[in-house]
Amino acid sequence: MSEPVTTTQAPDRSAARPETWIMGVAAFVATVAIGMLLVYPRGAPQSQQPAESQSLSSPAPTPQAGERINIPSLGLGIVRPASWVTITADQNARNLRSVRMDDPEFQALATRYANSPIVAMAKHPEPYADLNPSLKINVRPLGGFAGHPPEEILAAALPMFQHAFADMRVLEGPKRTSLVGRPAGFVRMAYTLRAGTIAVPAVSEIWVVPKGPVYFMIGSGTRADERNGSRAEVRAIIDTLKLD
């Protein structure tokens, strides 16, 4: 984490936002909602099976036993299935730079305040010329969000998401839920993710889980039609999450 924890109280949602709040929301958008498109720069390799040829009716496979990722300093653990791959910090940064937002000024702000996920994984290895089903976990200081329930953090961020993706629609939430036995906020959104010449209808599911002076953001991204990976498959991975 590169930003210090502050105790600044966030203003009412109708009031003008201070710079620290806007920075926090910009970082939120950058680190969770985007960076999920892994694009092969010169087209798909000859050996890659096109997403169109994969069955839409195939059931979500049960994740195979794989590597358990543990971060003791944060009390976090999660299983990466053997069939999934790790997204490196360099790959995540490249993905962020490749995404085209609808508001260039906001994109510059989001890129500036993005931080690398503490956990990032995808279903398909690169190069992959489509939206790669992915799961990312970030941790950030609460800062101006301190004292606000997690569903309010999501609600405050949604107008800023609209700057990034003009066609964004909220499918569910923001609402209070629980994750790993902790109070959490949840939202599901649909939008078009663009990178280079590719435009993909996408769905993101995001959980916000406060813990002490920080909050965890668990974000997943899949194609809206789920033809190369399902949200149920991602949920099965989230079910392995531990947050002590």
mmCIF file of C-alpha atoms in Angstrom:
data_model
loop_
_atom_site.group_PDB
_atom_site.id
_atom_site.type_symbol
_atom_site.label_atom_id
_atom_site.label_comp_id
_atom_site.label_asym_id
_atom_site.label_seq_id
_atom_site.Cartn_x
_atom_site.Cartn_y
_atom_site.Cartn_z
ATOM 1 C CA MET A 1 0.000 0.000 0.000
ATOM 2 C CA SER A 2 1.430 3.352 -1.010
ATOM 3 C CA GLU A 3 -1.045 5.680 0.688
ATOM 4 C CA PRO A 4 -1.130 6.392 4.441
ATOM 5 C CA VAL A 5 -4.223 5.574 6.461
ATOM 6 C CA THR A 6 -6.180 8.689 7.380
ATOM 7 C CA THR A 7 -9.179 9.289 9.595
ATOM 8 C CA THR A 8 -10.842 11.898 7.419
ATOM 9 C CA GLN A 9 -14.622 11.582 7.607
ATOM 10 C CA ALA A 10 -16.250 11.256 4.186
ATOM 11 C CA PRO A 11 -18.802 13.974 3.462
ATOM 12 C CA ASP A 12 -22.434 13.402 2.597
ATOM 13 C CA ARG A 13 -22.862 11.938 -0.882
ATOM 14 C CA SER A 14 -24.590 15.087 -2.082
ATOM 15 C CA ALA A 15 -21.658 17.304 -1.098
ATOM 16 C CA ALA A 16 -18.601 18.062 -3.212
ATOM 17 C CA ARG A 17 -16.031 15.318 -2.894
ATOM 18 C CA PRO A 18 -12.575 16.178 -1.549
ATOM 19 C CA GLU A 19 -9.562 15.200 -3.596
ATOM 20 C CA THR A 20 -8.685 12.327 -1.246
ATOM 21 C CA TRP A 21 -12.124 10.797 -1.778
ATOM 22 C CA ILE A 22 -11.902 11.124 -5.568
ATOM 23 C CA MET A 23 -8.412 9.614 -5.525
ATOM 24 C CA GLY A 24 -9.716 6.693 -3.481
ATOM 25 C CA VAL A 25 -12.604 6.039 -5.856
ATOM 26 C CA ALA A 26 -10.340 6.386 -8.909
ATOM 27 C CA ALA A 27 -7.995 3.810 -7.428
ATOM 28 C CA PHE A 28 -10.984 1.604 -6.651
ATOM 29 C CA VAL A 29 -12.132 1.674 -10.288
ATOM 30 C CA ALA A 30 -8.627 1.134 -11.619
ATOM 31 C CA THR A 31 -7.779 -1.793 -9.396
ATOM 32 C CA VAL A 32 -11.054 -3.700 -9.534
ATOM 33 C CA ALA A 33 -13.192 -2.878 -12.541
ATOM 34 C CA ILE A 34 -10.554 -2.956 -15.252
ATOM 35 C CA GLY A 35 -7.385 -4.772 -16.170
ATOM 36 C CA MET A 36 -9.270 -7.968 -16.934
ATOM 37 C CA LEU A 37 -8.712 -8.068 -20.680
ATOM 38 C CA LEU A 38 -5.588 -9.994 -21.658
ATOM 39 C CA VAL A 39 -4.995 -9.179 -25.302
ATOM 40 C CA TYR A 40 -2.571 -10.843 -27.689
ATOM 41 C CA PRO A 41 -1.202 -7.881 -29.667
ATOM 42 C CA ARG A 42 -1.111 -9.533 -33.113
ATOM 43 C CA GLY A 43 -4.159 -11.759 -32.910
ATOM 44 C CA ALA A 44 -4.701 -15.172 -31.394
ATOM 45 C CA PRO A 45 -2.008 -17.842 -31.851
ATOM 46 C CA GLN A 46 -2.821 -20.567 -34.338
ATOM 47 C CA SER A 47 -3.092 -23.151 -31.580
ATOM 48 C CA GLN A 48 -5.622 -21.198 -29.530
ATOM 49 C CA GLN A 49 -9.221 -22.386 -29.660
ATOM 50 C CA PRO A 50 -11.496 -19.432 -30.463
ATOM 51 C CA ALA A 51 -13.957 -18.529 -27.740
ATOM 52 C CA GLU A 52 -16.811 -18.795 -30.263
ATOM 53 C CA SER A 53 -16.235 -22.531 -30.633
ATOM 54 C CA GLN A 54 -16.713 -23.252 -26.947
ATOM 55 C CA SER A 55 -20.121 -24.496 -25.840
ATOM 56 C CA LEU A 56 -22.398 -22.029 -24.083
ATOM 57 C CA SER A 57 -24.185 -24.868 -22.306
ATOM 58 C CA SER A 58 -21.144 -26.561 -20.806
ATOM 59 C CA PRO A 59 -21.438 -26.794 -17.004
ATOM 60 C CA ALA A 60 -18.915 -24.982 -14.869
ATOM 61 C CA PRO A 61 -16.121 -27.433 -14.006
ATOM 62 C CA THR A 62 -15.215 -28.037 -10.403
ATOM 63 C CA PRO A 63 -11.902 -26.241 -9.739
ATOM 64 C CA GLN A 64 -9.070 -28.721 -9.546
ATOM 65 C CA ALA A 65 -6.924 -28.772 -6.457
ATOM 66 C CA GLY A 66 -4.163 -26.258 -6.945
ATOM 67 C CA GLU A 67 -1.928 -23.861 -5.069
ATOM 68 C CA ARG A 68 -3.094 -22.303 -1.808
ATOM 69 C CA ILE A 69 -1.960 -18.687 -1.732
ATOM 70 C CA ASN A 70 -1.356 -17.392 1.792
ATOM 71 C CA ILE A 71 -0.509 -13.849 2.880
ATOM 72 C CA PRO A 72 -0.047 -14.175 6.683
ATOM 73 C CA SER A 73 0.467 -10.441 7.250
ATOM 74 C CA LEU A 74 -3.083 -9.838 5.977
ATOM 75 C CA GLY A 75 -4.603 -13.047 7.291
ATOM 76 C CA LEU A 76 -5.611 -13.946 3.747
ATOM 77 C CA GLY A 77 -5.659 -17.267 1.953
ATOM 78 C CA ILE A 78 -7.252 -18.515 -1.264
ATOM 79 C CA VAL A 79 -6.823 -21.478 -3.609
ATOM 80 C CA ARG A 80 -5.790 -20.920 -7.215
ATOM 81 C CA PRO A 81 -7.064 -23.927 -9.195
ATOM 82 C CA ALA A 82 -4.418 -25.955 -10.980
ATOM 83 C CA SER A 83 -5.984 -25.047 -14.327
ATOM 84 C CA TRP A 84 -5.764 -21.280 -13.664
ATOM 85 C CA VAL A 85 -2.699 -19.052 -13.982
ATOM 86 C CA THR A 86 -1.248 -16.143 -12.033
ATOM 87 C CA ILE A 87 -1.477 -12.622 -13.493
ATOM 88 C CA THR A 88 1.806 -10.848 -12.809
ATOM 89 C CA ALA A 89 2.113 -7.200 -11.776
ATOM 90 C CA ASP A 90 3.547 -6.366 -15.205
ATOM 91 C CA GLN A 91 0.651 -8.078 -16.981
ATOM 92 C CA ASN A 92 -1.859 -6.260 -14.790
ATOM 93 C CA ALA A 93 -0.234 -2.885 -15.538
ATOM 94 C CA ARG A 94 -0.208 -3.658 -19.250
ATOM 95 C CA ASN A 95 -3.883 -4.563 -19.155
ATOM 96 C CA LEU A 96 -4.699 -1.314 -17.380
ATOM 97 C CA ARG A 97 -2.890 0.687 -20.058
ATOM 98 C CA SER A 98 -4.665 -1.196 -22.852
ATOM 99 C CA VAL A 99 -8.231 -0.541 -21.665
ATOM 100 C CA ARG A 100 -10.017 2.368 -23.373
ATOM 101 C CA MET A 101 -12.316 4.286 -21.038
ATOM 102 C CA ASP A 102 -14.975 6.710 -22.191
ATOM 103 C CA ASP A 103 -13.479 9.581 -20.145
ATOM 104 C CA PRO A 104 -9.764 10.102 -20.977
ATOM 105 C CA GLU A 105 -9.211 12.435 -18.013
ATOM 106 C CA PHE A 106 -10.647 9.887 -15.620
ATOM 107 C CA GLN A 107 -8.568 7.152 -17.241
ATOM 108 C CA ALA A 108 -5.417 9.190 -16.543
ATOM 109 C CA LEU A 109 -6.526 9.619 -12.933
ATOM 110 C CA ALA A 110 -7.357 5.938 -12.518
ATOM 111 C CA THR A 111 -4.038 4.864 -14.024
ATOM 112 C CA ARG A 112 -2.158 7.226 -11.731
ATOM 113 C CA TYR A 113 -3.709 5.876 -8.547
ATOM 114 C CA ALA A 114 -3.920 2.200 -9.438
ATOM 115 C CA ASN A 115 -2.046 -0.320 -7.361
ATOM 116 C CA SER A 116 -1.149 -3.911 -8.098
ATOM 117 C CA PRO A 117 -3.461 -6.634 -6.776
ATOM 118 C CA ILE A 118 -2.170 -8.762 -3.927
ATOM 119 C CA VAL A 119 -3.743 -11.758 -5.700
ATOM 120 C CA ALA A 120 -4.570 -11.938 -9.412
ATOM 121 C CA MET A 121 -5.444 -15.025 -11.416
ATOM 122 C CA ALA A 122 -7.015 -15.851 -14.777
ATOM 123 C CA LYS A 123 -8.509 -18.944 -16.352
ATOM 124 C CA HIS A 124 -6.454 -18.919 -19.550
ATOM 125 C CA PRO A 125 -2.713 -18.398 -19.995
ATOM 126 C CA GLU A 126 -1.498 -15.525 -22.101
ATOM 127 C CA PRO A 127 -1.486 -14.786 -24.934
ATOM 128 C CA TYR A 128 -5.294 -14.810 -24.979
ATOM 129 C CA ALA A 129 -7.191 -12.654 -27.475
ATOM 130 C CA ASP A 130 -10.413 -12.187 -25.537
ATOM 131 C CA LEU A 131 -11.658 -11.210 -22.108
ATOM 132 C CA ASN A 132 -9.948 -13.668 -19.807
ATOM 133 C CA PRO A 133 -12.138 -14.742 -16.847
ATOM 134 C CA SER A 134 -10.266 -13.418 -13.854
ATOM 135 C CA LEU A 135 -10.272 -12.849 -10.115
ATOM 136 C CA LYS A 136 -8.339 -10.102 -8.373
ATOM 137 C CA ILE A 137 -7.954 -9.095 -4.739
ATOM 138 C CA ASN A 138 -6.729 -5.669 -3.684
ATOM 139 C CA VAL A 139 -6.261 -4.128 -0.278
ATOM 140 C CA ARG A 140 -6.314 -0.397 0.400
ATOM 141 C CA PRO A 141 -6.563 1.923 3.423
ATOM 142 C CA LEU A 142 -10.103 2.958 4.294
ATOM 143 C CA GLY A 143 -9.098 6.619 4.382
ATOM 144 C CA GLY A 144 -12.144 8.750 3.614
ATOM 145 C CA PHE A 145 -14.327 5.629 3.536
ATOM 146 C CA ALA A 146 -13.758 5.056 7.281
ATOM 147 C CA GLY A 147 -16.996 4.776 9.218
ATOM 148 C CA HIS A 148 -19.082 3.967 6.134
ATOM 149 C CA PRO A 149 -20.635 0.524 5.587
ATOM 150 C CA PRO A 150 -19.231 -1.437 2.644
ATOM 151 C CA GLU A 151 -22.340 -1.092 0.493
ATOM 152 C CA GLU A 152 -22.004 2.707 0.773
ATOM 153 C CA ILE A 153 -18.431 2.499 -0.479
ATOM 154 C CA LEU A 154 -19.717 0.718 -3.572
ATOM 155 C CA ALA A 155 -22.615 3.140 -4.005
ATOM 156 C CA ALA A 156 -20.243 6.110 -3.826
ATOM 157 C CA ALA A 157 -17.996 4.562 -6.478
ATOM 158 C CA LEU A 158 -20.732 3.812 -9.026
ATOM 159 C CA PRO A 159 -21.036 7.344 -10.475
ATOM 160 C CA MET A 160 -17.287 7.267 -11.111
ATOM 161 C CA PHE A 161 -17.622 3.916 -12.853
ATOM 162 C CA GLN A 162 -19.980 5.672 -15.237
ATOM 163 C CA HIS A 163 -17.118 7.992 -16.241
ATOM 164 C CA ALA A 164 -15.052 4.948 -17.150
ATOM 165 C CA PHE A 165 -17.792 3.001 -18.939
ATOM 166 C CA ALA A 166 -20.703 5.078 -20.222
ATOM 167 C CA ASP A 167 -22.897 2.033 -20.888
ATOM 168 C CA MET A 168 -22.418 0.583 -17.388
ATOM 169 C CA ARG A 169 -25.600 -0.920 -15.910
ATOM 170 C CA VAL A 170 -26.041 -2.154 -12.343
ATOM 171 C CA LEU A 171 -27.530 -5.644 -12.424
ATOM 172 C CA GLU A 172 -27.627 -6.233 -8.659
ATOM 173 C CA GLY A 173 -26.868 -4.139 -5.591
ATOM 174 C CA PRO A 174 -25.081 -2.372 -4.107
ATOM 175 C CA LYS A 175 -26.279 -4.353 -1.126
ATOM 176 C CA ARG A 176 -25.120 -5.628 2.241
ATOM 177 C CA THR A 177 -24.012 -9.235 2.320
ATOM 178 C CA SER A 178 -21.327 -11.285 4.060
ATOM 179 C CA LEU A 179 -18.159 -12.905 2.823
ATOM 180 C CA VAL A 180 -15.970 -15.266 4.847
ATOM 181 C CA GLY A 181 -18.103 -14.438 7.868
ATOM 182 C CA ARG A 182 -17.508 -10.686 7.632
ATOM 183 C CA PRO A 183 -19.879 -7.857 6.692
ATOM 184 C CA ALA A 184 -19.394 -7.022 3.027
ATOM 185 C CA GLY A 185 -20.886 -5.022 0.194
ATOM 186 C CA PHE A 186 -21.675 -6.536 -3.188
ATOM 187 C CA VAL A 187 -22.497 -5.223 -6.646
ATOM 188 C CA ARG A 188 -22.801 -6.819 -10.083
ATOM 189 C CA MET A 189 -22.334 -4.600 -13.149
ATOM 190 C CA ALA A 190 -22.475 -4.984 -16.920
ATOM 191 C CA TYR A 191 -20.495 -2.811 -19.340
ATOM 192 C CA THR A 192 -18.497 -2.951 -22.568
ATOM 193 C CA LEU A 193 -14.778 -3.455 -22.051
ATOM 194 C CA ARG A 194 -12.663 -2.071 -24.904
ATOM 195 C CA ALA A 195 -8.989 -2.610 -25.649
ATOM 196 C CA GLY A 196 -7.435 -1.928 -29.026
ATOM 197 C CA THR A 197 -9.944 -3.055 -31.648
ATOM 198 C CA ILE A 198 -11.718 -5.454 -29.273
ATOM 199 C CA ALA A 199 -15.019 -4.604 -27.551
ATOM 200 C CA VAL A 200 -16.438 -7.246 -25.223
ATOM 201 C CA PRO A 201 -19.694 -7.183 -23.220
ATOM 202 C CA ALA A 202 -18.451 -7.879 -19.700
ATOM 203 C CA VAL A 203 -19.819 -8.487 -16.224
ATOM 204 C CA SER A 204 -17.941 -7.624 -13.041
ATOM 205 C CA GLU A 205 -18.869 -8.833 -9.575
ATOM 206 C CA ILE A 206 -17.270 -6.898 -6.732
ATOM 207 C CA TRP A 207 -17.178 -7.443 -2.987
ATOM 208 C CA VAL A 208 -15.855 -4.890 -0.492
ATOM 209 C CA VAL A 209 -14.821 -6.332 2.880
ATOM 210 C CA PRO A 210 -13.557 -3.910 5.563
ATOM 211 C CA LYS A 211 -11.033 -5.217 8.068
ATOM 212 C CA GLY A 212 -9.599 -2.809 10.619
ATOM 213 C CA PRO A 213 -8.002 0.199 8.909
ATOM 214 C CA VAL A 214 -8.155 -1.360 5.411
ATOM 215 C CA TYR A 215 -10.671 -2.844 3.043
ATOM 216 C CA PHE A 216 -10.333 -5.769 0.677
ATOM 217 C CA MET A 217 -11.762 -5.564 -2.833
ATOM 218 C CA ILE A 218 -12.526 -8.910 -4.436
ATOM 219 C CA GLY A 219 -13.354 -8.407 -8.102
ATOM 220 C CA SER A 220 -14.134 -10.850 -10.877
ATOM 221 C CA GLY A 221 -14.568 -10.261 -14.597
ATOM 222 C CA THR A 222 -16.164 -12.530 -17.188
ATOM 223 C CA ARG A 223 -17.748 -12.235 -20.601
ATOM 224 C CA ALA A 224 -21.449 -11.440 -20.269
ATOM 225 C CA ASP A 225 -22.287 -14.576 -22.272
ATOM 226 C CA GLU A 226 -19.878 -16.725 -20.187
ATOM 227 C CA ARG A 227 -18.796 -18.609 -23.290
ATOM 228 C CA ASN A 228 -15.178 -18.985 -22.177
ATOM 229 C CA GLY A 229 -15.677 -19.172 -18.406
ATOM 230 C CA SER A 230 -18.605 -18.886 -16.014
ATOM 231 C CA ARG A 231 -19.268 -16.732 -12.970
ATOM 232 C CA ALA A 232 -20.164 -19.911 -11.076
ATOM 233 C CA GLU A 233 -16.620 -21.106 -11.713
ATOM 234 C CA VAL A 234 -15.217 -17.901 -10.230
ATOM 235 C CA ARG A 235 -17.572 -18.136 -7.254
ATOM 236 C CA ALA A 236 -16.219 -21.619 -6.525
ATOM 237 C CA ILE A 237 -12.754 -20.079 -6.153
ATOM 238 C CA ILE A 238 -14.078 -17.316 -3.900
ATOM 239 C CA ASP A 239 -15.575 -20.038 -1.709
ATOM 240 C CA THR A 240 -11.988 -21.054 -0.815
ATOM 241 C CA LEU A 241 -11.208 -17.559 0.508
ATOM 242 C CA LYS A 242 -10.083 -17.217 4.150
ATOM 243 C CA LEU A 243 -9.748 -13.863 5.872
ATOM 244 C CA ASP A 244 -8.688 -14.224 9.503
#
